[in-house]
Tab-separated table of C-alpha atoms in Angstrom:
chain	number	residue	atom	x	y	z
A	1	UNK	CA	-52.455	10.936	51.621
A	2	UNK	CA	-52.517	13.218	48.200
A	3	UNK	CA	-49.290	14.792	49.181
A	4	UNK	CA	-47.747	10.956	49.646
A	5	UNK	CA	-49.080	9.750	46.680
A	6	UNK	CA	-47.328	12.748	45.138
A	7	UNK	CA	-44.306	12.050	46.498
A	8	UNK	CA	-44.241	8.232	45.800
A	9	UNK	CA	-44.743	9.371	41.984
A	10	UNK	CA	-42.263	12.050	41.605
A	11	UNK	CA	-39.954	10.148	43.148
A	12	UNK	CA	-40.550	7.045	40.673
A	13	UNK	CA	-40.041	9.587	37.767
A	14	UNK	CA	-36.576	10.672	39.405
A	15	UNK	CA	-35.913	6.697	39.463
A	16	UNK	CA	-36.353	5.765	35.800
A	17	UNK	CA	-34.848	8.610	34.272
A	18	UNK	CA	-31.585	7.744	36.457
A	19	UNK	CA	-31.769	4.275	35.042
A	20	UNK	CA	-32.398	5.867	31.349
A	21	UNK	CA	-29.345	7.745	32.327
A	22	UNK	CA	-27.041	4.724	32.667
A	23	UNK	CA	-28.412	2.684	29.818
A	24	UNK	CA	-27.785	6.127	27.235
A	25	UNK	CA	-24.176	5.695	29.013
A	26	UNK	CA	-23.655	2.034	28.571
A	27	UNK	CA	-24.576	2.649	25.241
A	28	UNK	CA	-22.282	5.342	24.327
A	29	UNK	CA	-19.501	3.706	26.078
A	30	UNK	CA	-20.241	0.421	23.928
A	31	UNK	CA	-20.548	3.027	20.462
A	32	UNK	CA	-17.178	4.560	21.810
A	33	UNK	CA	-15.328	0.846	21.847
A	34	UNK	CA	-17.085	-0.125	18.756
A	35	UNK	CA	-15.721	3.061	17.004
A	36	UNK	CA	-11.977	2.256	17.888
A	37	UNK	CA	-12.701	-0.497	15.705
A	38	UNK	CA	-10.769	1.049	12.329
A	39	UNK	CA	-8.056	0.559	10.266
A	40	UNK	CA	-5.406	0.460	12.230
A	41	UNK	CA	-3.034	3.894	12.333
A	42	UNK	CA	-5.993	5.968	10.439
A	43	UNK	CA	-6.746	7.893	13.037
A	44	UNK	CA	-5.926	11.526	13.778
A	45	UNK	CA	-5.705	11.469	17.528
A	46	UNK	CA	-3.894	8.767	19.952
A	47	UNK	CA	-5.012	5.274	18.991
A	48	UNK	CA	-6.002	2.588	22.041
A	49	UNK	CA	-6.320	-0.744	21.681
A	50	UNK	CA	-8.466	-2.457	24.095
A	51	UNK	CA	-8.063	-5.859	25.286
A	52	UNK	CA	-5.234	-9.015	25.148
A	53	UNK	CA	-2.970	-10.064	21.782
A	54	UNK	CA	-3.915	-13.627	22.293
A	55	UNK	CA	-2.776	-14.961	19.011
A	56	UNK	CA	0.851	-15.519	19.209
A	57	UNK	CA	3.013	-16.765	21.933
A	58	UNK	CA	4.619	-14.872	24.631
A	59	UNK	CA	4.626	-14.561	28.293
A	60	UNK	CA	2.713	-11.082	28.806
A	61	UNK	CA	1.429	-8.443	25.884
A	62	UNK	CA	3.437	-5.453	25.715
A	63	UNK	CA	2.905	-2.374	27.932
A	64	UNK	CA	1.436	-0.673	27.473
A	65	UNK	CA	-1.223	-0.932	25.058
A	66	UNK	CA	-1.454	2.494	24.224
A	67	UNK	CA	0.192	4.588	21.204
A	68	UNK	CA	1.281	7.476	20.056
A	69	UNK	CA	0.763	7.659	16.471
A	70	UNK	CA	3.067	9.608	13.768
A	71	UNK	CA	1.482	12.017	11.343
A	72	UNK	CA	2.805	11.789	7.981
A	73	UNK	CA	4.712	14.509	6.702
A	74	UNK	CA	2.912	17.338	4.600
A	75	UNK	CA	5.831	17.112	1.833
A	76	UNK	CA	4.683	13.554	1.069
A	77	UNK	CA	2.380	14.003	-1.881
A	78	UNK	CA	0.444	10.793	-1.165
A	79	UNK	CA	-3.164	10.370	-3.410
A	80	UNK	CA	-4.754	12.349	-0.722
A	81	UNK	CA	-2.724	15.308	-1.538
A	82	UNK	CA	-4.459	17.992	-3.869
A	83	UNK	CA	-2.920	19.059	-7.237
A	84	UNK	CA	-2.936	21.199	-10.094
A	85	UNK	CA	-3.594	19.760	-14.136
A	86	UNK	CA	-4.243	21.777	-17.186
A	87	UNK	CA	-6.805	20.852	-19.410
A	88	UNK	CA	-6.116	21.760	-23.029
A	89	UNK	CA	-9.220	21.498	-26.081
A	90	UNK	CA	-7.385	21.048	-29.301
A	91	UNK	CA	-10.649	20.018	-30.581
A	92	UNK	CA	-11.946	22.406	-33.378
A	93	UNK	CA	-15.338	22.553	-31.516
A	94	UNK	CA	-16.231	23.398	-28.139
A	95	UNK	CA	-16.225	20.497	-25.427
A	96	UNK	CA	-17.903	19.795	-22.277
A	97	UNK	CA	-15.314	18.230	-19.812
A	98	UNK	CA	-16.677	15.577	-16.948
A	99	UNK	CA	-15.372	14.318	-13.547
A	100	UNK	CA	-16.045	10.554	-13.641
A	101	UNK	CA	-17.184	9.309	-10.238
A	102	UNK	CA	-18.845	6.354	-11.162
A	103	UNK	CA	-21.256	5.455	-11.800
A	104	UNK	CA	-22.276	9.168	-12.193
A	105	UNK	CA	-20.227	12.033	-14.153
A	106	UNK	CA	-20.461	15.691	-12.600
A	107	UNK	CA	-20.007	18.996	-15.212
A	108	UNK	CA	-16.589	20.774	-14.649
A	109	UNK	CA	-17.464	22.824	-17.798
A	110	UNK	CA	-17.090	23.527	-21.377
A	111	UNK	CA	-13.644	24.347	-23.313
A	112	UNK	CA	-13.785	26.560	-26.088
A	113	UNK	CA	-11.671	25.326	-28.923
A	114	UNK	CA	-7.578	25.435	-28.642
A	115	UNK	CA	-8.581	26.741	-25.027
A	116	UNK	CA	-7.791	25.623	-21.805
A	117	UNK	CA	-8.898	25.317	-18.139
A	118	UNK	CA	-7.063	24.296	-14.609
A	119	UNK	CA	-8.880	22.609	-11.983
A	120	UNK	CA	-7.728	21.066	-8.592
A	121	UNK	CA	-7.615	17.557	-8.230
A	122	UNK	CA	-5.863	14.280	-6.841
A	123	UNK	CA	-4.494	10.835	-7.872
A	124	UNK	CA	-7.062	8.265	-9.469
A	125	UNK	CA	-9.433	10.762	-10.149
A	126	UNK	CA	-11.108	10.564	-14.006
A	127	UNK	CA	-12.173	13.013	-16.377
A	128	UNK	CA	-13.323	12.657	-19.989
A	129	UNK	CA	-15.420	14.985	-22.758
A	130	UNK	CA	-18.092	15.221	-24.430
A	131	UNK	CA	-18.517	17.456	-28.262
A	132	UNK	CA	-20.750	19.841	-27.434
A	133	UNK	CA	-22.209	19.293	-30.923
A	134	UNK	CA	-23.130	15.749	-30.070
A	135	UNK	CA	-25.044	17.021	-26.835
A	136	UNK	CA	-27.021	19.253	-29.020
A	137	UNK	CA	-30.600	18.318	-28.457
A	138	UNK	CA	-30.292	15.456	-25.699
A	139	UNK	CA	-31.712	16.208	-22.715
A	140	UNK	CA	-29.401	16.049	-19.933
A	141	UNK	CA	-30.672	13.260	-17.752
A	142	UNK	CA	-30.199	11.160	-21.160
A	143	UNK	CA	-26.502	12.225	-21.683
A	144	UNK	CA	-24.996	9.801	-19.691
A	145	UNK	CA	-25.619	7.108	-22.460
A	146	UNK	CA	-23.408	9.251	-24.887
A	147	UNK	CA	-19.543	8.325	-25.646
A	148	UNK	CA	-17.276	9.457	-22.819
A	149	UNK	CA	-14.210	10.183	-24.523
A	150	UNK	CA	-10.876	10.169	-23.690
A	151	UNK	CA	-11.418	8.771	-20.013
A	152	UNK	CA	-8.120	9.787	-18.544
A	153	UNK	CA	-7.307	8.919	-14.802
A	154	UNK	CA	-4.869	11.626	-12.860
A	155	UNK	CA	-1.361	10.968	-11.885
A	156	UNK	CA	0.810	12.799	-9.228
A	157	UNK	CA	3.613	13.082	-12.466
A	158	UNK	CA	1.016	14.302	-14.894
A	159	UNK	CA	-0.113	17.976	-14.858
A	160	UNK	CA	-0.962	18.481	-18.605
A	161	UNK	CA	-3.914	16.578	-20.406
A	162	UNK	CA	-4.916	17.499	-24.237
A	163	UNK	CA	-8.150	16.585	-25.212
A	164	UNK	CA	-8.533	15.731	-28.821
A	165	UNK	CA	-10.671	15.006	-31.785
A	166	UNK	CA	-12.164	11.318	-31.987
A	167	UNK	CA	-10.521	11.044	-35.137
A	168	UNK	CA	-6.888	12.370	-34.145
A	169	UNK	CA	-7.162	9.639	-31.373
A	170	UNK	CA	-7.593	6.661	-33.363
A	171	UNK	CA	-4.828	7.689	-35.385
A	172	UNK	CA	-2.596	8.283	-32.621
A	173	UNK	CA	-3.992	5.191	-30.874
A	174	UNK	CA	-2.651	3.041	-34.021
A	175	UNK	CA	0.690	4.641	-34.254
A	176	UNK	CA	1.361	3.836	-30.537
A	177	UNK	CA	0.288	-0.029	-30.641
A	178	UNK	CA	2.639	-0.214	-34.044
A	179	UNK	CA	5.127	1.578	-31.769
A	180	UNK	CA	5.154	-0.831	-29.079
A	181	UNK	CA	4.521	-3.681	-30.890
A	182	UNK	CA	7.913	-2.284	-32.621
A	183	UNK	CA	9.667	-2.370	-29.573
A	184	UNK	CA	8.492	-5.365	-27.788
A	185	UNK	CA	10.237	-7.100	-30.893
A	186	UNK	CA	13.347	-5.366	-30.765
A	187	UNK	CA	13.240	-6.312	-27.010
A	188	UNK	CA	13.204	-10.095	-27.347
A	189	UNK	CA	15.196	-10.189	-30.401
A	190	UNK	CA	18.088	-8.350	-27.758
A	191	UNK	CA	17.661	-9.908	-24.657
A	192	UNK	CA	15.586	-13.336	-25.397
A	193	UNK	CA	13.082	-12.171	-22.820
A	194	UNK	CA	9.010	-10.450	-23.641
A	195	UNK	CA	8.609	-7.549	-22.445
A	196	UNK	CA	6.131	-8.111	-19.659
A	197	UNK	CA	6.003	-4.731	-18.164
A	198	UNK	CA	3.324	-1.311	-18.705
A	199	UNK	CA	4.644	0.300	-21.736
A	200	UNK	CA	6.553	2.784	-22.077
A	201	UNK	CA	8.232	2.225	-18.899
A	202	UNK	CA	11.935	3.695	-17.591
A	203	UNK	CA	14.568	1.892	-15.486
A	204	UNK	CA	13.658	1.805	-11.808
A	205	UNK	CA	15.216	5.124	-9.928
A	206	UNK	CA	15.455	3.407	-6.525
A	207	UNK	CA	18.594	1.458	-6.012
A	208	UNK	CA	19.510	-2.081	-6.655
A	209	UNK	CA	22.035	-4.212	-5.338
A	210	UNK	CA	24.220	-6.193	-7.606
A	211	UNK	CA	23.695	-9.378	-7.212
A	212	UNK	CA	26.832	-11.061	-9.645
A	213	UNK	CA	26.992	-14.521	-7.631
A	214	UNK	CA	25.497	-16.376	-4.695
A	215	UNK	CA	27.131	-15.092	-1.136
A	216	UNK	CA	27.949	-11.690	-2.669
A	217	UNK	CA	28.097	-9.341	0.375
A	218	UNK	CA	26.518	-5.695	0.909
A	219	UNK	CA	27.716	-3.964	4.100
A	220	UNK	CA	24.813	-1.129	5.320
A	221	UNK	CA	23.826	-0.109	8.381
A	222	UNK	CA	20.953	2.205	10.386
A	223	UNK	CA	20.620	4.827	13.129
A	224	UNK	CA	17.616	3.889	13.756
A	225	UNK	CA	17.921	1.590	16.780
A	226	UNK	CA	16.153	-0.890	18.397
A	227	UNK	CA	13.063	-0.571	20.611
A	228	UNK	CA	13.199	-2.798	23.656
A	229	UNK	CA	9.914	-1.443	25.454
A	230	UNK	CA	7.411	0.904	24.982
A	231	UNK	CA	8.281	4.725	26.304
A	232	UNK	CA	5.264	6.162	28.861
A	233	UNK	CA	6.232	9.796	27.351
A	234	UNK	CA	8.391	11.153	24.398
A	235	UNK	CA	10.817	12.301	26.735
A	236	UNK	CA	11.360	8.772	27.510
A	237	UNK	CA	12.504	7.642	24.573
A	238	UNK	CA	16.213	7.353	25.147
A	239	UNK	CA	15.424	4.637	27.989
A	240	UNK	CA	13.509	2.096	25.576
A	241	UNK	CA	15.510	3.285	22.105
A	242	UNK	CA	19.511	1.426	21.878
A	243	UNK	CA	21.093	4.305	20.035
A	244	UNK	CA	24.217	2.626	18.776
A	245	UNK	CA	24.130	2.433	14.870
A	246	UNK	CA	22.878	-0.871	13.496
A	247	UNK	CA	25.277	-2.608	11.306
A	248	UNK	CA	23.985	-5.710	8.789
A	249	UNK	CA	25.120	-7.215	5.491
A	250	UNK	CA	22.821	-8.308	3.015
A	251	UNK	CA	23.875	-12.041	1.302
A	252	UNK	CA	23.227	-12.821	-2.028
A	253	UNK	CA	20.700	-16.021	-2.126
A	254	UNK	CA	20.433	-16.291	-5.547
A	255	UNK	CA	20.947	-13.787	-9.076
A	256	UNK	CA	18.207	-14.771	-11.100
A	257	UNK	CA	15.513	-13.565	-9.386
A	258	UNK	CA	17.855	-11.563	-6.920
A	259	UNK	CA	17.068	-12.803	-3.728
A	260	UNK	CA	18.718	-11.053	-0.221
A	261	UNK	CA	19.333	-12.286	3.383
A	262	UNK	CA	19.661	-9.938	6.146
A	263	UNK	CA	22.039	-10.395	8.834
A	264	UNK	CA	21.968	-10.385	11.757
A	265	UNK	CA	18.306	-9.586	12.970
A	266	UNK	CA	16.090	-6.837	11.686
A	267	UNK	CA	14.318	-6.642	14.771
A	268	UNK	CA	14.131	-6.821	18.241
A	269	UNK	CA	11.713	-9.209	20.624
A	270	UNK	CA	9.662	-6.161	21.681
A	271	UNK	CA	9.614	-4.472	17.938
A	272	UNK	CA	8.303	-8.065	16.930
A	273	UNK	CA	5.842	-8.321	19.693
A	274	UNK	CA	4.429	-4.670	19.223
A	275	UNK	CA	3.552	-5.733	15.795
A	276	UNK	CA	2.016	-8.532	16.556
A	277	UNK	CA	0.096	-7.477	19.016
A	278	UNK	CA	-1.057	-4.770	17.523
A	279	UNK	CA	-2.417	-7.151	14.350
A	280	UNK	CA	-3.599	-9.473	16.334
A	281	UNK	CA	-6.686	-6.814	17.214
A	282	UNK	CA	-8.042	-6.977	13.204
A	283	UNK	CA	-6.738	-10.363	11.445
A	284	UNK	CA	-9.158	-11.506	8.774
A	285	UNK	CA	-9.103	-13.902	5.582
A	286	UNK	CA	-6.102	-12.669	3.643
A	287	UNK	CA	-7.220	-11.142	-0.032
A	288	UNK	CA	-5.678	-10.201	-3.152
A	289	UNK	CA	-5.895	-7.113	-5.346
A	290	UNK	CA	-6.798	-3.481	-4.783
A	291	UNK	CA	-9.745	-1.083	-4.217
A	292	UNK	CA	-12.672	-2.296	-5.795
A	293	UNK	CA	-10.990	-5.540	-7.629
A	294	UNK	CA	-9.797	-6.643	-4.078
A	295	UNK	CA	-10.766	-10.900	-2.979
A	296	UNK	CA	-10.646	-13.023	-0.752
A	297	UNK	CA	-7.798	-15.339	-2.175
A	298	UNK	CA	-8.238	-19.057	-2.363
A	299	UNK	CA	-4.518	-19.564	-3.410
A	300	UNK	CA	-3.384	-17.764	0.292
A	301	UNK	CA	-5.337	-19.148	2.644
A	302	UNK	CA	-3.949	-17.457	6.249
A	303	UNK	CA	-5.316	-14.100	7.983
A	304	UNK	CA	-3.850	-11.044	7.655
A	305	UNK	CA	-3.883	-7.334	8.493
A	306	UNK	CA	-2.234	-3.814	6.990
A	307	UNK	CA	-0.751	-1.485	9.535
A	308	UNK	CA	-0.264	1.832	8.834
A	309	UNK	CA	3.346	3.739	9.248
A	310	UNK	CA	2.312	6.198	11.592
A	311	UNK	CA	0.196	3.686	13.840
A	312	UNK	CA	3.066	4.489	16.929
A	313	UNK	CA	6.669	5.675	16.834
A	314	UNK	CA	8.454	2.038	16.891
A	315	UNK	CA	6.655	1.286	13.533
A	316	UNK	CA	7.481	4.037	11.920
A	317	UNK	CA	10.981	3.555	13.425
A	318	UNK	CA	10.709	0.671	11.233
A	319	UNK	CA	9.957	1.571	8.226
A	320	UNK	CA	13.254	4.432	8.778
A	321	UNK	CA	15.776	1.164	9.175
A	322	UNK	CA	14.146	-0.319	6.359
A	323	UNK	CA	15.388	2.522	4.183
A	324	UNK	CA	18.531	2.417	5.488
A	325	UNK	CA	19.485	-0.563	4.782
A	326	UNK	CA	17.398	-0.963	1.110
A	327	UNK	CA	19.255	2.438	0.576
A	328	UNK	CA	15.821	3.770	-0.863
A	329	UNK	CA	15.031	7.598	0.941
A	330	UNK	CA	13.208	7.478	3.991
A	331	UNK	CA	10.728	9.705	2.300
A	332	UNK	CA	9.858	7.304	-0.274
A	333	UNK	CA	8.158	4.673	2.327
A	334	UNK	CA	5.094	6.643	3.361
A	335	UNK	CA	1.949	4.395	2.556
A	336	UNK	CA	0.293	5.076	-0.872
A	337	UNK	CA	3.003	7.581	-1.988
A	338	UNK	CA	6.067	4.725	-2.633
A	339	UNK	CA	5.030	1.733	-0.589
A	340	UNK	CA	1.564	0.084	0.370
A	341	UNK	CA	0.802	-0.113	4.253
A	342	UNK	CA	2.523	-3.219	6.168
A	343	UNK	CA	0.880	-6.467	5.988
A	344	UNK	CA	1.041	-8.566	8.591
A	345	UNK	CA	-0.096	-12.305	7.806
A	346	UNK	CA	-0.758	-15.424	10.499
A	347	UNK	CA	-0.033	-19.117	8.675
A	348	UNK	CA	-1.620	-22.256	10.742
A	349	UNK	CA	-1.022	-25.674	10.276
A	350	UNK	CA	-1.691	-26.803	6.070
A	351	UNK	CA	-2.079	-23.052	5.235
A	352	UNK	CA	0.135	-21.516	2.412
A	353	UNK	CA	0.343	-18.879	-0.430
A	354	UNK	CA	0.702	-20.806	-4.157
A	355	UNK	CA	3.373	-19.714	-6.182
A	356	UNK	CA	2.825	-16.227	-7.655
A	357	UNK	CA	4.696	-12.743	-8.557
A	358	UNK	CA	4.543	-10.099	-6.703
A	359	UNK	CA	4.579	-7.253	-9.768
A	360	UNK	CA	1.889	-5.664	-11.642
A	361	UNK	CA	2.245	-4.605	-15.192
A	362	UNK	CA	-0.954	-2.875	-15.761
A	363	UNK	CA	0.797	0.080	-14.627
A	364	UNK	CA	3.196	2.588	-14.847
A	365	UNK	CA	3.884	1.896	-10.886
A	366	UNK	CA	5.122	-1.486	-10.205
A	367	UNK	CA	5.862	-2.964	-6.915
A	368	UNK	CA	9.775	-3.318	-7.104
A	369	UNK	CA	11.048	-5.152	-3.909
A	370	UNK	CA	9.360	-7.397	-1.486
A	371	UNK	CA	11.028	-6.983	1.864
A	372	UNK	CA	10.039	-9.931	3.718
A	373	UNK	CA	10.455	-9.900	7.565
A	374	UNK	CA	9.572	-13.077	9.582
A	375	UNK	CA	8.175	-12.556	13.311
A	376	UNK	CA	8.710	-15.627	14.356
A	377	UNK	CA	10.560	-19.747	14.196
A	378	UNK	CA	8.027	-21.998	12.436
A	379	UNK	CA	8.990	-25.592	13.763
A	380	UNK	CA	8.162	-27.296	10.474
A	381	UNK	CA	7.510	-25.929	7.088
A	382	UNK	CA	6.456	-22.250	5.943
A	383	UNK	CA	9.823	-21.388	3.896
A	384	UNK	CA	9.557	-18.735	0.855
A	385	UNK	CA	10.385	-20.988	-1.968
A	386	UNK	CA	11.390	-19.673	-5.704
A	387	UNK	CA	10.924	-22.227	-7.792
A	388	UNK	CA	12.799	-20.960	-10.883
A	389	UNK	CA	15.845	-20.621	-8.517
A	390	UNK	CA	15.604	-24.014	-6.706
A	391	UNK	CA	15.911	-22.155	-3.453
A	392	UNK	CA	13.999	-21.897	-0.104
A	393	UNK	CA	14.224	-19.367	2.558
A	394	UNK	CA	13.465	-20.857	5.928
A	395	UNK	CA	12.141	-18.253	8.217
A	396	UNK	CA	13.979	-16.673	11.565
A	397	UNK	CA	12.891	-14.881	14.075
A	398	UNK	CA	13.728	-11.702	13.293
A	399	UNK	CA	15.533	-11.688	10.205
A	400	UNK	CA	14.812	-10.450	7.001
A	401	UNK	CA	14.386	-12.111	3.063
A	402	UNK	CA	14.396	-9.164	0.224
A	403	UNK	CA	14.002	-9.754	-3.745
A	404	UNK	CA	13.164	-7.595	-6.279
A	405	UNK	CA	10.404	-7.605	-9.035
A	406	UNK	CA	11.895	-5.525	-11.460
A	407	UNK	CA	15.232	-6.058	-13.685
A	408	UNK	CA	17.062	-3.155	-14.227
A	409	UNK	CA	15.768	-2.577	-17.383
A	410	UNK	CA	11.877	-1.995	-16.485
A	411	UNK	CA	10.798	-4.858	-17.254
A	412	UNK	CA	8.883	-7.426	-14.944
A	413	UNK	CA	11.493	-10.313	-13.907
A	414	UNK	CA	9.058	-13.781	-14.453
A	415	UNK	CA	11.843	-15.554	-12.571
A	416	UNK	CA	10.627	-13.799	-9.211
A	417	UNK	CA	7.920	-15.963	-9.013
A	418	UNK	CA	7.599	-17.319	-5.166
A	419	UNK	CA	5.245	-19.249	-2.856
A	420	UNK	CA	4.544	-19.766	1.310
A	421	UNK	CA	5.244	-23.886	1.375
A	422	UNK	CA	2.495	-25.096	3.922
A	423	UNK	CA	3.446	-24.888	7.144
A	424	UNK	CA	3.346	-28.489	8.757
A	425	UNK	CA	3.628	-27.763	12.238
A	426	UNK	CA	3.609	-24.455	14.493
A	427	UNK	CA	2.257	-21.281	13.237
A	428	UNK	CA	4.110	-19.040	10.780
A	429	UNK	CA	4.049	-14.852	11.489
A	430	UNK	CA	5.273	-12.178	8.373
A	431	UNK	CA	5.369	-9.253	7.735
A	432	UNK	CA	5.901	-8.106	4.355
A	433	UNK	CA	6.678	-4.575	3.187
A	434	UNK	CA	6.075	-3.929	-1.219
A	435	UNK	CA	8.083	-0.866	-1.688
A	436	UNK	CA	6.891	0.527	-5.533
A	437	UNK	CA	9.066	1.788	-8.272
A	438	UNK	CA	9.045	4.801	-8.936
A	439	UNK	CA	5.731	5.505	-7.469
A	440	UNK	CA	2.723	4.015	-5.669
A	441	UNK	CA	-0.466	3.646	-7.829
A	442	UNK	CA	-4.093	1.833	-6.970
C-alpha cells in the first residue's frame, strides 16, 4: 500500500507540472500576439498580421496576410543616422559643454578657450554650456538651476556650432531680429504678401509644376507598376507586378494655391485593399502635431493610422510611383529623412477635418506638398475643399489630389488652406503622403 500511495503521488506531481506546462505556453503564445502589436513596418524581421480587415468593404481580405518588409537603405541619413559636429569655444574662458536630454543634462566636457571638440551625434539632439567660472563653487547636484546657454538642437545640414560669450550673443541676437525685421518689410513692400515662413529660408529644391491656368496639363509617367495580388515568394513577383510603364497627366485645379489631379488612377484594387487592410489592424482617434506636442484633434474627428515605407514591397512600390510622377528622387521619400510615414485616415458619417494648412513655419523644414490619395467612392460628401480657391475635390477611388504648401519663393502660401467637408453618407478612406522641403524635421 506504501509503494501505491507513492505512485498515486508522483504521478499527481507529473500531472500538474504538465498543466503548468501549457498555461506558461498559453501565456507566451498570448505575450507573442500581444507583441506583434507595434507600429506598423518597425520591425526588423517579417511582419504578420493576425486576424480579418473588417473595416472597409470588400468581398475577402487579401492573401495573404503576411509581408515581407523593405529595409531602408543605409545611404538615407534619416534622424537615426549618427553624425559628426564640431564644437568650437570662442569664449575667452573655459566652458563646460552639456547634452540636454530633458529633463536631465549629461557632461560631454569642458572647452578650453578658442578650442574645440567633435563628438558623435544625431538629429534633434541638444547641447548647451555652461562658464566654468559661473560653476565655480556650486555643487554639482545644484548646477542644473544655472543658465543653460546657447541651447542648440542638431541638424543633419549643420556640422559646425560656435559657442560664444553671453554678451556677443545678445548682440548678435539684436542684429539678426533688425535683420529680419529688415527683410520681412522689403518682402511685403515687393510682393504684397508677410512673410510667413522660418527665417532665413531658401527656395524649395524639389520640383514644382507650373501651374499658369486651370486645366494646364503635365504628362509623367512610372515603372513602377501595379500590384494585382500579393507574391508567395520574391521570385514571384513578375506574376502579381504589371510591368508596362504607367503613364498619367497631372491637371491643373486651380493656381492660387496650386492644386493637381491625377489621371487616370494611382492605384490598383489590390494596392488599395493591401493598405487598407493593413490599417485597419491599428486605427485610433486621429491627432495633430509631433513628438511630445502631439493631440488628439477636436477639429479632425476620424481614426487614423501611419504606415511605414518598408512595411511590405507593394508599399514601398508606392511610395517609388509617387516620385515618379511628383518628379521628386525616389531617395528623398524615406520616412523622417524627406517625408513623414503614410497616414491612413477612416471618415464616418458627420466626421470631417476643419479648414487648416498643412505647413509649419517654426522650421527650417516645411512640409511642401500634400499628395492626397483617396481609397475609396464616398456616396455623399467628404470632398477636399479650398476655400480661398472656391474649389472642391470630390474623391475617386483610386485617384490622386496634390497641392503644394510652399510658393516658390520659401515662403508659406496662406491660400493652401483646406478642409475634409463632412461626409453625409458612406464612409470616406485617405491616404495622405506630406513630402518636406528640403528636409524632414520633428
Amino acid at each position: 500500500s506504501f509503494l501505491f500511495a507513492m505512485q498515486t503521488f508522483l504521478a499527481l506531481i507529473v500531472l500538474l507540472t504538465l498543466s503548468a506546462s501549457d498555461q506558461g505556453q498559453e501565456e507566451t503564445c498570448a505575450d507573442s500576439e500581444t507583441n506583434n502589436d507595434q507600429p506598423l513596418g518597425d520591425k526588423a524581421s517579417k511582419s504578420i498580421f493576425h486576424g480579418e480587415a473588417s473595416d472597409f468593404d470588400r468581398d475577402e481580405s487579401p492573401a495573404p496576410t503576411e509581408f515581407r518588409p523593405v529595409e531602408k537603405p543605409q545611404y538615407v541619413e534619416d534622424e537615426n543616422h549618427q553624425f559628426w559636429v564640431t564644437f568650437h569655444n570662442q569664449c575667452d574662458e573655459p566652458i563646460t559643454m552639456f547634452w540636454l536630454n530633458a529633463p536631465s543634462e549629461r557632461f560631454q566636457g569642458e572647452i578650453p578657450p578658442k578650442s574645440s571638440i567633435r563628438l558623435g551625434t544625431f538629429v534633434g539632439h541638444q547641447f548647451f554650456y555652461r562658464l566654468n567660472s559661473e560653476m565655480q563653487g556650486v555643487p554639482t547636484n545644484r548646477r542644473q538651476n544655472l543658465d543653460r546657454l546657447q541651447i542648440t538642437a542638431m541638424k543633419r545640414d549643420v556640422t559646425e556650432i560656435y559657442f560664444k560669450d553671453p554678451q556677443q550673443m545678445k548682440q548678435e541676437k539684436l542684429a539678426f531680429e533688425q535683420e529680419k525685421q529688415r527683410f520681412k518689410q522689403t518682402y511685403f513692400n515687393e510682393t504684397g504678401r508677410r512673410w510667413l515662413s522660418y527665417y532665413p529660408r531658401d527656395a524649395p529644391k524639389l520640383h514644382m509644376f507650373e501651374a499658369d491656368e486651370v486645366g494646364q496639363r503635365h504628362r509623367v509617367s512610372s515603372e513602377s507598376g501595379f500590384y494585382n495580388c500579393y507574391p508567395d515568394t520574391v521570385e514571384q513577383t513578375d506574376e502579381c507586378k504589371e510591368s508596362d510603364t504607367i503613364e498619367f497627366e497631372w491637371v491643373i485645379q486651380a493656381t492660387s494655391p496650386k492644386v493637381m489631379w491625377l489621371e487616370p488612377r494611382f492605384l490598383s484594387d489590390f494596392e488599395i485593399e493591401h493598405i487598407m487592410h493593413i490599417a485597419s489592424q491599428s486605427l485610433n482617434r486621429s491627432t495633430i502635431g509631433q513628438g511630445e506636442d502631439i493631440q488628439v484633434s477636436y477639429s479632425r474627428t476620424s481614426k487614423g493610422t501611419w504606415l511605414q515605407r518598408g512595411v511590405s514591397e507593394v508599399v514601398d512600390n508606392i511610395f517609388r510611383r509617387v516620385a515618379d510622377v511628383t518628379k521628386i528622387p525616389e531617395s528623398h521619400l524615406w520616412p523622417s529623412y524627406g517625408c513623414e510615414q503614410l497616414q491612413v485616415l477612416k471618415y464616418e458619417v458627420g466626421e470631417q477635418f476643419y479648414p487648416h494648412p498643412d505647413y509649419n513655419t517654426d522650421k527650417k523644414g516645411m512640409r511642401f506638398l500634400t499628395f492626397l490619395m483617396y481609397l475609396n467612392d464616398v456616396e455623399e460628401g467628404g470632398e477636399t475643399e479650398f476655400p480661398k480657391a472656391n474649389l472642391k475635390v470630390s474623391p475617386k477611388k483610386g485617384h490622386v489630389a496634390a497641392f503644394y504648401s510652399v510658393l516658390r519663393d520659401g515662403n508659406a502660401d496662406p491660400q493652401s488652406l483646406h478642409a475634409g467637408l463632412p461626409i453625409i453618407k458612406g464612409v470616406k478612406w485617405a491616404a495622405p503622403l506630406w513630402i518636406w522641403d528640403p528636409y524632414f524635421e520633428r
